[in-house]
XYZ file of C-alpha atoms in Angstrom:
599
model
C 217.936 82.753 -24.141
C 220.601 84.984 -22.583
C 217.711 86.691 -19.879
C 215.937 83.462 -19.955
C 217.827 82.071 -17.020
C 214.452 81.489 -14.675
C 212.666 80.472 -17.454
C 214.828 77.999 -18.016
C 214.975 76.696 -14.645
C 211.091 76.395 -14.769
C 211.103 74.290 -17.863
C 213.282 71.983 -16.677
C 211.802 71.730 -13.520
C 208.337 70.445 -15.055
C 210.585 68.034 -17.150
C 211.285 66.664 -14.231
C 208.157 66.529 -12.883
C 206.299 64.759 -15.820
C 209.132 62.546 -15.947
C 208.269 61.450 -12.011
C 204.950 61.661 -13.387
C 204.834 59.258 -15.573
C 207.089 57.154 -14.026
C 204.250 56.778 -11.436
C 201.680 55.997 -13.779
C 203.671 52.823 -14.722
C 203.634 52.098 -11.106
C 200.068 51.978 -11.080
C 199.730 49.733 -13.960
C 202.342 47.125 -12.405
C 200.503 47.083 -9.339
C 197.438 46.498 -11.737
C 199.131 43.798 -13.626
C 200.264 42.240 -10.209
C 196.569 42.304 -8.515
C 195.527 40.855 -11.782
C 197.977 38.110 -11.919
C 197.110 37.016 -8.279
C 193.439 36.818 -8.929
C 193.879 34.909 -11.602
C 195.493 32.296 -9.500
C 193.572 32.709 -6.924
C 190.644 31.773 -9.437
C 192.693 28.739 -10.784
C 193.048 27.473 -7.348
C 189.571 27.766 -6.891
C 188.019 25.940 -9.488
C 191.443 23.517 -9.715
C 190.313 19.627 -8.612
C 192.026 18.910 -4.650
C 191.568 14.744 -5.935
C 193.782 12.314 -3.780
C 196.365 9.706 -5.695
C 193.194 6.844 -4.594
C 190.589 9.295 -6.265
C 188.888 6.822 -9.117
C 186.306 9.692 -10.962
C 185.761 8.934 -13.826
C 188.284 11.873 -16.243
C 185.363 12.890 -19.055
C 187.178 14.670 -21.934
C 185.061 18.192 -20.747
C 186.603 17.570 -17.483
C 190.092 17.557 -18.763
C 189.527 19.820 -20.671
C 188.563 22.409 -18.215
C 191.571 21.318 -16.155
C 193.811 22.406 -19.244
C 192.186 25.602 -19.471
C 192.841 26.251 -15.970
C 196.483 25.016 -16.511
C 196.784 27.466 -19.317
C 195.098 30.336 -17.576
C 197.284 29.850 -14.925
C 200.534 29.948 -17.339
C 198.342 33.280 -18.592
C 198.981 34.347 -15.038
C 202.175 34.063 -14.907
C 202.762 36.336 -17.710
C 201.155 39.099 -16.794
C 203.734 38.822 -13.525
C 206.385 38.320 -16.177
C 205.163 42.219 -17.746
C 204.627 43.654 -14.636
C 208.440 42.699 -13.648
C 209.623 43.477 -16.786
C 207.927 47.021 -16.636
C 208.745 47.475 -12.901
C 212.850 46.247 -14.222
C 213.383 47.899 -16.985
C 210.884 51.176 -17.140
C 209.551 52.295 -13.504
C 213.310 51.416 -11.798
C 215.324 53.206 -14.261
C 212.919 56.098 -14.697
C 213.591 56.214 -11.070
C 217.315 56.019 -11.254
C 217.286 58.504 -13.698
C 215.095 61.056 -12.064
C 217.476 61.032 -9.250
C 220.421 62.034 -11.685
C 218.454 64.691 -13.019
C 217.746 66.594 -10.359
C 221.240 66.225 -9.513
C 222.547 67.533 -12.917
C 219.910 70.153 -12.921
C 220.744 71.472 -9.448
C 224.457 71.542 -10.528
C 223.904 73.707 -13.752
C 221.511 76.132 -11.818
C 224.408 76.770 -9.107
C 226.924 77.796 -11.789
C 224.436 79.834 -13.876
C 223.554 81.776 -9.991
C 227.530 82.162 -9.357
C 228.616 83.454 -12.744
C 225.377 85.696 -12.602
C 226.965 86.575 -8.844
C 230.284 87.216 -10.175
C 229.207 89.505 -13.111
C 227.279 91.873 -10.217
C 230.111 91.715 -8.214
C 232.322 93.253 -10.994
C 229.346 95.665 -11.873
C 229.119 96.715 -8.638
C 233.103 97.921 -7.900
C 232.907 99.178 -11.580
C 230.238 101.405 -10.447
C 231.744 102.051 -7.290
C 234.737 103.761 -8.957
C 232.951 105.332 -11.035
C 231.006 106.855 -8.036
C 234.252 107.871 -6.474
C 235.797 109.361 -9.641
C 232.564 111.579 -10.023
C 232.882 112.343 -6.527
C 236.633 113.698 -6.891
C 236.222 115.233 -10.304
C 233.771 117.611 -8.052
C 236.083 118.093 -5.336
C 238.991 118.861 -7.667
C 236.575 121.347 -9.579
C 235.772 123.305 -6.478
C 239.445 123.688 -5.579
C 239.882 124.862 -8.737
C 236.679 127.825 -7.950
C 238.866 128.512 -5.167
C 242.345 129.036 -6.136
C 240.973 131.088 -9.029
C 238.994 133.619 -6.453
C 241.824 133.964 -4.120
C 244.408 134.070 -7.030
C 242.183 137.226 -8.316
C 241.332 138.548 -5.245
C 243.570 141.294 -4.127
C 243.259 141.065 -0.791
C 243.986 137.712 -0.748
C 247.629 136.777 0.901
C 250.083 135.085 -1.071
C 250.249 132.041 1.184
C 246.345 131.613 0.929
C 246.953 131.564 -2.937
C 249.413 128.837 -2.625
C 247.386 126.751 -0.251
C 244.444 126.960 -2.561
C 247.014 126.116 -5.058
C 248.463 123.112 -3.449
C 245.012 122.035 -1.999
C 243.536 122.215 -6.014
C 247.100 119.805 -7.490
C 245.290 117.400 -4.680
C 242.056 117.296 -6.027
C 243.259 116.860 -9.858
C 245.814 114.002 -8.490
C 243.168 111.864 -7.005
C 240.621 112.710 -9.584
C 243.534 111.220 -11.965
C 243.643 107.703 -9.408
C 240.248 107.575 -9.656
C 240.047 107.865 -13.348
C 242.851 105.536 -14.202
C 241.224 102.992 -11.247
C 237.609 103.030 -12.689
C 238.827 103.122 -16.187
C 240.310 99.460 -15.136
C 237.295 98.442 -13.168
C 234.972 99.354 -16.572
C 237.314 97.477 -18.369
C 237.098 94.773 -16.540
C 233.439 94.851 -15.898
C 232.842 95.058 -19.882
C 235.657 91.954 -20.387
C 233.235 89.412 -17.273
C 230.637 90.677 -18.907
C 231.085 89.456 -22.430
C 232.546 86.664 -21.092
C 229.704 86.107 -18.889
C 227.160 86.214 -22.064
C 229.042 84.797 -24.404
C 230.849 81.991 -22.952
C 229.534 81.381 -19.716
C 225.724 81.464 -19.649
C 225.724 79.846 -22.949
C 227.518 76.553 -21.819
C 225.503 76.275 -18.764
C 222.049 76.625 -21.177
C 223.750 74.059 -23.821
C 224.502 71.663 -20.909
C 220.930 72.285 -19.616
C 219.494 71.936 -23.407
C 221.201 68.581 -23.445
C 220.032 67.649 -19.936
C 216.606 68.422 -21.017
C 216.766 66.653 -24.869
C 218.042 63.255 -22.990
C 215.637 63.461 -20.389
C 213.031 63.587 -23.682
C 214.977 60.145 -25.182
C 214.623 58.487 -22.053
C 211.197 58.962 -21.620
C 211.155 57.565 -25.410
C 212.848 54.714 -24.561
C 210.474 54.001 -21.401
C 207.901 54.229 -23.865
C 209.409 51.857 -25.976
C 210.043 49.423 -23.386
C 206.888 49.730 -21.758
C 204.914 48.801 -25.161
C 208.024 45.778 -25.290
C 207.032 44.607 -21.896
C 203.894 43.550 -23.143
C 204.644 42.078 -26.687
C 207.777 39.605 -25.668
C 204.698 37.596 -24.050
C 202.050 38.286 -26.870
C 203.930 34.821 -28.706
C 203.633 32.794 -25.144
C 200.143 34.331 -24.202
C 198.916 33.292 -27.776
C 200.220 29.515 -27.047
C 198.213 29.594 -23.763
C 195.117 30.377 -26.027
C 195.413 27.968 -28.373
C 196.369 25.263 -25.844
C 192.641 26.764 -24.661
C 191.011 26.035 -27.968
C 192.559 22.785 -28.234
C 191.362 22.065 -24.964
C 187.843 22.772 -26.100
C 188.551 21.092 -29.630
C 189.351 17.935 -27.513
C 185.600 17.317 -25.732
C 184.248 14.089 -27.014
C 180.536 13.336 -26.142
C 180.695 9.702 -27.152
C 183.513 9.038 -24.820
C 182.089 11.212 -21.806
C 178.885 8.761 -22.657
C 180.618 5.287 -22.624
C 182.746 6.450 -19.041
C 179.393 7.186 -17.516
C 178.479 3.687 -19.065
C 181.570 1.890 -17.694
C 181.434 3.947 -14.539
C 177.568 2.845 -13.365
C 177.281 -0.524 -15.540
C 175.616 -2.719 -13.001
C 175.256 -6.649 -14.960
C 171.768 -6.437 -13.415
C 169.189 -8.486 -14.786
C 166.286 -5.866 -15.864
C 163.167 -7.220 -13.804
C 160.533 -9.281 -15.701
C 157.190 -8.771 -17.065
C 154.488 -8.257 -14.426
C 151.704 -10.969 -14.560
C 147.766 -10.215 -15.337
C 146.157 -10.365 -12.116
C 142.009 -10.884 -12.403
C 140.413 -9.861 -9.579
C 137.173 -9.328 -11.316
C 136.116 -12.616 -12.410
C 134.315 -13.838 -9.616
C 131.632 -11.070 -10.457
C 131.619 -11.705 -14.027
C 131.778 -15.426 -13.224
C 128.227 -14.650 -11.143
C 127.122 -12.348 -13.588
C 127.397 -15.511 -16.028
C 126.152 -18.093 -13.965
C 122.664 -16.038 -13.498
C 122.461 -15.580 -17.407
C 120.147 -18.240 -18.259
C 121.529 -17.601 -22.511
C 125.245 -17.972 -21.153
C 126.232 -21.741 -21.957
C 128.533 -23.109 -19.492
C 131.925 -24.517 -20.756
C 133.724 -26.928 -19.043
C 136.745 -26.979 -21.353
C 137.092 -22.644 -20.084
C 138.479 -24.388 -16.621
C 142.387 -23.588 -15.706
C 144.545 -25.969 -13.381
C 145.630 -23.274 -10.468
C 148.777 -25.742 -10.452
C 149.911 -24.759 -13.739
C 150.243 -21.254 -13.056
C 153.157 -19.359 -12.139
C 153.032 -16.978 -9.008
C 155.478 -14.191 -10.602
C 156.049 -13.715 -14.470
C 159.519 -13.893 -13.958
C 160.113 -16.554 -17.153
C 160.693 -19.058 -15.114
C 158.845 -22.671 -14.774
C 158.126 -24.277 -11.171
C 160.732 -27.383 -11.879
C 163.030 -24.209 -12.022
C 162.237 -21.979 -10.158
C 160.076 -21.482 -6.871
C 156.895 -23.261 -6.246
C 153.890 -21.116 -7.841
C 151.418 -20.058 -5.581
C 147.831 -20.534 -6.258
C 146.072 -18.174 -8.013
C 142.596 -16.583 -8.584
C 141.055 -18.189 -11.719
C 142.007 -16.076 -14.127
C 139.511 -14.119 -17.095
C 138.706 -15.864 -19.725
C 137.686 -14.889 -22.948
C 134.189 -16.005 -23.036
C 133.597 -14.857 -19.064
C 132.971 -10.934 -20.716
C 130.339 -11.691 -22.884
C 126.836 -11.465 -20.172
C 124.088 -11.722 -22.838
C 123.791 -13.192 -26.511
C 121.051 -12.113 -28.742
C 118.579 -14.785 -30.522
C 120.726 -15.590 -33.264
C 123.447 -16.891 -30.987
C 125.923 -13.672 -31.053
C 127.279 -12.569 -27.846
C 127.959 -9.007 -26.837
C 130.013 -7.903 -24.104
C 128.586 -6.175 -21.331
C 130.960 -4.214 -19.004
C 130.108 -2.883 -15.309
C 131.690 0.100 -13.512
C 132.151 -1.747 -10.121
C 134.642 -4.204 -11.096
C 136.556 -1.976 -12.789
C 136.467 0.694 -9.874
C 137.424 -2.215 -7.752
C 140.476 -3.078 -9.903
C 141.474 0.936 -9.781
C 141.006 1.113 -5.682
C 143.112 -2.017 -5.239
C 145.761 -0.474 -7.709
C 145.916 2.301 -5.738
C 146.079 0.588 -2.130
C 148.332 -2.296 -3.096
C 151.465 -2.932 -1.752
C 154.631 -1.703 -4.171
C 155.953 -4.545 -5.973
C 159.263 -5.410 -3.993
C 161.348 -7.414 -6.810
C 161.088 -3.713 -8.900
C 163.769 -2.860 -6.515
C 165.982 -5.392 -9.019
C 165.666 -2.467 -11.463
C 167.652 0.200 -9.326
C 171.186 0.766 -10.222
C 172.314 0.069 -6.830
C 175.926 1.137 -7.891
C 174.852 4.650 -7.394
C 174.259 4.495 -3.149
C 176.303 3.074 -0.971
C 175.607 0.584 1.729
C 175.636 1.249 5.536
C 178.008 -1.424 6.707
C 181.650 -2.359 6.479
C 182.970 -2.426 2.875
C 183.935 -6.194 1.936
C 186.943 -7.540 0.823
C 185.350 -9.519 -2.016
C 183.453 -6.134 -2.898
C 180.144 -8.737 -2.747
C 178.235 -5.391 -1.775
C 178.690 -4.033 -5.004
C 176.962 -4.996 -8.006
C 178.121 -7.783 -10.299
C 180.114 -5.461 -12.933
C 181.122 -2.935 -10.532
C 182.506 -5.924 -8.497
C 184.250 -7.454 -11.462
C 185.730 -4.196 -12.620
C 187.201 -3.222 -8.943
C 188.510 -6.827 -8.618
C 190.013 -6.540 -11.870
C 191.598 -3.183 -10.998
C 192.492 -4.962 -7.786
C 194.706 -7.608 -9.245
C 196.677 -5.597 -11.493
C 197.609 -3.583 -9.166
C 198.877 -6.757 -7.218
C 200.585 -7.934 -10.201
C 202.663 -4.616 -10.720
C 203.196 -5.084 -7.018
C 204.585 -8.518 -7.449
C 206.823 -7.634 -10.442
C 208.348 -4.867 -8.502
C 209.116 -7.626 -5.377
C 210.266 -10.191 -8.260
C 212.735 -7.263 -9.833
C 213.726 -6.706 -6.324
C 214.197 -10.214 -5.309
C 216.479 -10.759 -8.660
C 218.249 -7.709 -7.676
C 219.297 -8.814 -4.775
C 220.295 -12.458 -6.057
C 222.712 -10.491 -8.829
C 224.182 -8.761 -5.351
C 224.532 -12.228 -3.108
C 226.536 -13.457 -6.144
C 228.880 -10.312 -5.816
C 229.407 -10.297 -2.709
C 229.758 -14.124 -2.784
C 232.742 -13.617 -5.446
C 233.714 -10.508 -3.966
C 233.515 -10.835 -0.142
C 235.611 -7.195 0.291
C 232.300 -5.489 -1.401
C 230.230 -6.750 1.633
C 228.581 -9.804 3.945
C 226.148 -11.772 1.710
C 224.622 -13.034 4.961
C 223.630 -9.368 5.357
C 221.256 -9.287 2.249
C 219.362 -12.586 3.400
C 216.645 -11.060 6.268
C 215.671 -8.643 3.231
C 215.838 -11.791 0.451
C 213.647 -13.637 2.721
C 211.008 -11.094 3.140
C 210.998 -10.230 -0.248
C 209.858 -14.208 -0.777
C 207.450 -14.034 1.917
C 205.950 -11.034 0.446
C 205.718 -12.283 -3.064
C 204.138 -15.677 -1.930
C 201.651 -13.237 0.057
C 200.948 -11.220 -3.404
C 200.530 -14.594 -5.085
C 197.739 -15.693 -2.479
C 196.086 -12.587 -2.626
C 195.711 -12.756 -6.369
C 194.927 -16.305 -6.395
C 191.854 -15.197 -4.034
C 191.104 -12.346 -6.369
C 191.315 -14.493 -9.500
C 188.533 -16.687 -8.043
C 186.046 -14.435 -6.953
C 186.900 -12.744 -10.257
C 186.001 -15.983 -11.887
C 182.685 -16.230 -9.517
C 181.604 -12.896 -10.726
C 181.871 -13.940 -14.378
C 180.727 -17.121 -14.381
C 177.243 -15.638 -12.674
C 177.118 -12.751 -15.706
C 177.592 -15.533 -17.993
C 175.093 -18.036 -16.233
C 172.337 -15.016 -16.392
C 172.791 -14.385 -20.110
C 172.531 -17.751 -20.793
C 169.181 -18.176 -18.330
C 167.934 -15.039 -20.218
C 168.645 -16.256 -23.854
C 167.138 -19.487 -22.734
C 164.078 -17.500 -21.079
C 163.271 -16.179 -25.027
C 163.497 -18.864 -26.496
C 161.177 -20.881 -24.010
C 158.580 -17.903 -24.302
C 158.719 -17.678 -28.021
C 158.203 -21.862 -28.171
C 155.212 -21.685 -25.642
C 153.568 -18.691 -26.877
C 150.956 -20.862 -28.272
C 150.376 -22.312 -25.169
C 149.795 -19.551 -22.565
C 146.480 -18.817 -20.563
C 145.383 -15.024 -20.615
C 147.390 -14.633 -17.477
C 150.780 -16.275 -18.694
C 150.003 -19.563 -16.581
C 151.911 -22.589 -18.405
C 150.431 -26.080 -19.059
C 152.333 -29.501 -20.427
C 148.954 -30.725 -21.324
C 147.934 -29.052 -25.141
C 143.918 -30.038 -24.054
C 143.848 -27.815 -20.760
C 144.687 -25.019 -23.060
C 142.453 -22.257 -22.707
C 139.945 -22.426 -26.033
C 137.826 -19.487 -27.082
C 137.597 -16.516 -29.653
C 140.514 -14.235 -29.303
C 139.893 -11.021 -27.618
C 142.020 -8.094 -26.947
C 140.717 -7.366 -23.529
C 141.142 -10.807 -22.523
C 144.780 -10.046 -21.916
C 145.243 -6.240 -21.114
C 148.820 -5.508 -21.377
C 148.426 -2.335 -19.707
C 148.030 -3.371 -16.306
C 150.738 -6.159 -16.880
C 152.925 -3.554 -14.509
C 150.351 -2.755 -12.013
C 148.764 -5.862 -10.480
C 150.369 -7.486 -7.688
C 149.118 -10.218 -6.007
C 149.266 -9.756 -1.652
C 149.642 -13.638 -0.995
C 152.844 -14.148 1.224
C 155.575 -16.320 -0.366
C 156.744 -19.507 0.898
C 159.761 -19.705 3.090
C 162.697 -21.553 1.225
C 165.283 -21.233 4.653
C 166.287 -19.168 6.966
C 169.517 -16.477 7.666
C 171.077 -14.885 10.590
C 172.527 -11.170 10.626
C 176.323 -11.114 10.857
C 176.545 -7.599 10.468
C 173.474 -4.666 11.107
C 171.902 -3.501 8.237
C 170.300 0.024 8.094
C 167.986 -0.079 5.187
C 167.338 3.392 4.290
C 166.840 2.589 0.497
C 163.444 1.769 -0.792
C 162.644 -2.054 -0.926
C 165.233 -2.724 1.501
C 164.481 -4.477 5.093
C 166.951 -3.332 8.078
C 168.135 -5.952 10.620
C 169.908 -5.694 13.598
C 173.028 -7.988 14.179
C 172.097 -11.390 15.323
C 168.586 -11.373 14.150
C 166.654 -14.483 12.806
C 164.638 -13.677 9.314
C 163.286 -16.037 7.215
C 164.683 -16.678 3.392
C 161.473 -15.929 0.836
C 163.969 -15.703 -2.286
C 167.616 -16.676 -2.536
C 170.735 -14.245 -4.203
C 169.701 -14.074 -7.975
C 173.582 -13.403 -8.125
C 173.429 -9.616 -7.778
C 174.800 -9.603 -4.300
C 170.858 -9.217 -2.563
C 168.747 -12.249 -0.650
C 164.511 -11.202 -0.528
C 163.896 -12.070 3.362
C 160.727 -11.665 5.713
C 160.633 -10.863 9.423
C 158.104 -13.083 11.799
C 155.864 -9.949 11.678
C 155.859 -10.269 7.845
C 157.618 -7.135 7.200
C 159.767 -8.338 3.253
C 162.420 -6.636 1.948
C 166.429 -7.395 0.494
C 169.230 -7.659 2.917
C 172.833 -7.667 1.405
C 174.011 -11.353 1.067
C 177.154 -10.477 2.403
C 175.843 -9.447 5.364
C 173.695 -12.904 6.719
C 174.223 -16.109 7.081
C 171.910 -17.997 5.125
C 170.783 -22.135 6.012
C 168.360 -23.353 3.402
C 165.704 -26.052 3.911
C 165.002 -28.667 1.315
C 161.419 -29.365 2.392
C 160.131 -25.841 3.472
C 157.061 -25.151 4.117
C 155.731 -21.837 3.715
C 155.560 -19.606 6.604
């Protein structure tokens, strides 16, 4: 490597420059780490829930735990920061730092290689320059030489041109001497910077450029290292985000997502009641029978109208509300149109009646109490919300006033712990007046009283509608466990349309038939009679009525009561242009008559 000097400084010029070169491909992959980190939060920020402290949704275990995924993909997040500063720290800086001192070195061992090379051509040259000038006056000294010899033999030649060829010759050989002794010592020295210049010289500055070049190699070994170190100090953190991920997923119930959305839109409503059998057609069959001279008449077939009920709602008249009177309703024997010789009876059915039934199905009116059957918890009213929560339904409204009066209890024990507190710090200052004015804690004792006696009021109001609410769940279940067991004990005694009678001989009596009492159209038929006015009610606040079955009023209107609160919050009313519908009860004031009269 002694004439290897510019190859040298080539090589370690492209160690340099992979060394820059892969110090900026680490760059890039921070940058990537960093852009990946970000959108990662970004996407956790997204998709992260922005509830308020008042927000009551319901938390279903899939809920939470998507919320812990996010929570652990954010913590994933902040790992891959934690590599890209680790790699930016501890591999791209220093490969930077070091890259600087490189060049530095580099550029110091190149500039004394170039001035001992420099020196060595500086000898060569004055070594050669003697030598030149020695040459030169070995010929000069040789031609005086020529010349004393021709004038010494020539005989014509004067004595004093012999000796000044003489003397001019002892010239010549003097400084041809000089100049040998002076480029014998240039040689000499030129042959001494020379060995010294290949054997001592140019071989430190390669060693010290092999060594500058063999730890430029270890670092970039060590970078490696630490760049493959960067990422596994996190692998044990990283792996606890993903199993906090699977446990996450391991922690989804179904059952208890099912029973929130149970307790969350539980209303206590009463499910509606059967729909009642509704003949329109007997009239015609009734004609039909009457013209049939083999049809025997039957007096016993004949139904009170004042035994039946208006709605098949399970409840009696001394109950409930007066019945209205209905059509006479099919009987069993009203089918059969023709009998045969023998006395046998076949039925005979016509398409009219039947297509009669159909249009009226299909014109009627919707059947207003089905609006019972909506879960009303899932819209909201237009109107102020209520103190009492009355515009809620009945376990909705027991649930918030429950929630309601625990949070005034931990309100009152935190202005009982307070008012004790400052009792305990009247008595010191009482015993020790130097620690301060007890006079000073008595504005703050006395509104601490005032406060509590207000949080005792307000749960002494909650407590009672609390105790309303249940005692109208409780009065419902026991009207509907008493509603079975009246059906199942007059079974027996039921006409075809579900019409009661005390009186066991006005029973209907003929040969059971299963079209006598169709239970398909049980939910169908619905009778257009209006109902009987039980009061009337005057709007206190307006009412919009968007929601099916519902009747909007403005405030201040007069509407007349058809059907008073069944305890679900709702009161049936009907305007003077007979428009029906259910107004919140909250939201009228209702005056019942005793002796109505229907409108």
């Amino acid at each position: 490597l002694k004439d290897q000097f510019d190859n040298l400084d080539k090589h370690t010029q492209w160690g340099i420059d992979f060394l820059e070169k892969y110090a900026k491909f680490v760059k890039e992959r921070i940058e990537i780490e960093q852009n990946y980190a970000k959108q990662l939060r970004n996407l956790v920020k997204k998709y992260c829930p922005k509830r308020s402290p008042k927000d009551e949704e319901p938390r279903f275990t899939s809920c939470i735990a998507f919320f812990n995924i996010l929570n652990e993909l954010n913590d994933y997040a902040g790992q891959r920061e934690v590599v890209a500063e680790e790699m930016g720290h501890r591999v791209y800086g220093e490969l930077m730092r070091y890259s600087h001192d490189l060049k530095t070195e580099r550029k110091m061992h190149l500039q004394e290689g170039r001035k001992a090379q420099q020196y060595l051509d500086m000898c060569w040259k004055q070594m050669d320059n003697s030598k030149k000038k020695f040459e030169r006056e070995c010929r000069e000294a040789e031609k005086a030489q020529q010349s004393y010899e021709r004038l010494d033999n020539d005989t014509n030649a004067t004595k004093a041109d012999v000796e000044k060829a003489k003397q001019q010759l002892n010239l010549r050989t003097h400084m041809a001497d000089e100049n040998k002794n002076e480029y014998a010592a240039q040689l000499q020295n030129f042959n001494g910077e020379q060995h010294k210049h290949y054997y001592i010289v140019i071989p430190q500055i390669y060693k010290q450029l092999q060594e500058m070049d063999e730890r430029r190699t270890i670092k970039l070994s060590e970078c490696y290292k630490g760049f493959a170190d960067s990422e596994r100090k996190v692998i044990p953190i990283i792996s606890k985000c993903l199993e906090g991920m699977i446990l996450a997923a391991k922690s989804v119930d179904e059952h208890r997502d099912s029973q929130l959305v149970i307790d969350c839109f539980k209303s206590g409503f009463e499910p509606p009641g059967d729909f009642p059998f509704e003949d329109y057609s007997q009239n015609i069959y009734r004609t039909i029978s009457d013209g049939t001279i083999s049809t025997p008449k039957q007096e016993g077939m004949r139904i009170d109208s004042k035994t039946t009920v208006g709605k098949a709602k399970g409840k009696l008249w001394l109950f409930g509300k007066k019945p209205k009177p209905q059509s006479p309703p099919l009987t069993p024997t009203s089918l059969y149109t023709s009998s045969t010789p023998n006395g046998s009876q076949y039925p005979i059915f016509s398409i009219e009646p039947v297509h009669y039934c159909m249009s009226d199905i299909k014109t009627g009116k919707p059947r207003i109490p089905s609006f019972r059957s909506l879960k009303r918890g899932c819209f909201s009213l237009q109107g102020p919300a209520l103190e009492d929560f009355s515009h809620l339904p009945p376990e909705q409204r027991r649930k918030k006033l429950q929630q309601r009066i625990d949070e005034l209890n931990r309100e009152l024990q935190k202005e009982t712990d307070q008012k004790d507190a400052l009792i305990k710090m009247k008595d010191v200052y009482e015993k020790n007046p130097q620690m301060g004015d007890p006079g000073s804690l008595q504005p703050k004792l006395t509104e601490t009283m005032s406060n509590m006696d207000r949080l005792r009021m307000e749960i002494h109001k909650n407590e009672a509608w609390l105790s309303e609410v249940e005692g109208k769940v409780a009065a419902r279940s026991d009207r509907r466990h008493s509603s079975d067991i009246n059906h199942l004990v007059t079974q027996g005694r039921e006409s075809p349309e579900g019409s009661y009678t005390d009186d066991a001989n006005q029973e209907v009596r003929g040969p059971p038939q299963q079209h006598a009492h169709p239970n398909e159209f049980d939910d169908e038929f619905e009778d257009d009679d209006p109902l009987p006015a039980i009061g009337h009610c005057k709007a206190i606040y307006p009412f919009d009525g968007h929601n099916e079955g519902t009747l909007a009023m403005k405030e201040g209107e007069i509407l007349y009561v058809i059907e008073e609160d069944k305890g679900d919050g709702w009161t049936r009313a009907r305007r003077h242009n007979g428009e029906e519908g259910y107004v919140p009860t909250s939201y009228i004031d209702v005056t019942l008559e005793k002796n109505s009269k229907g409108a």
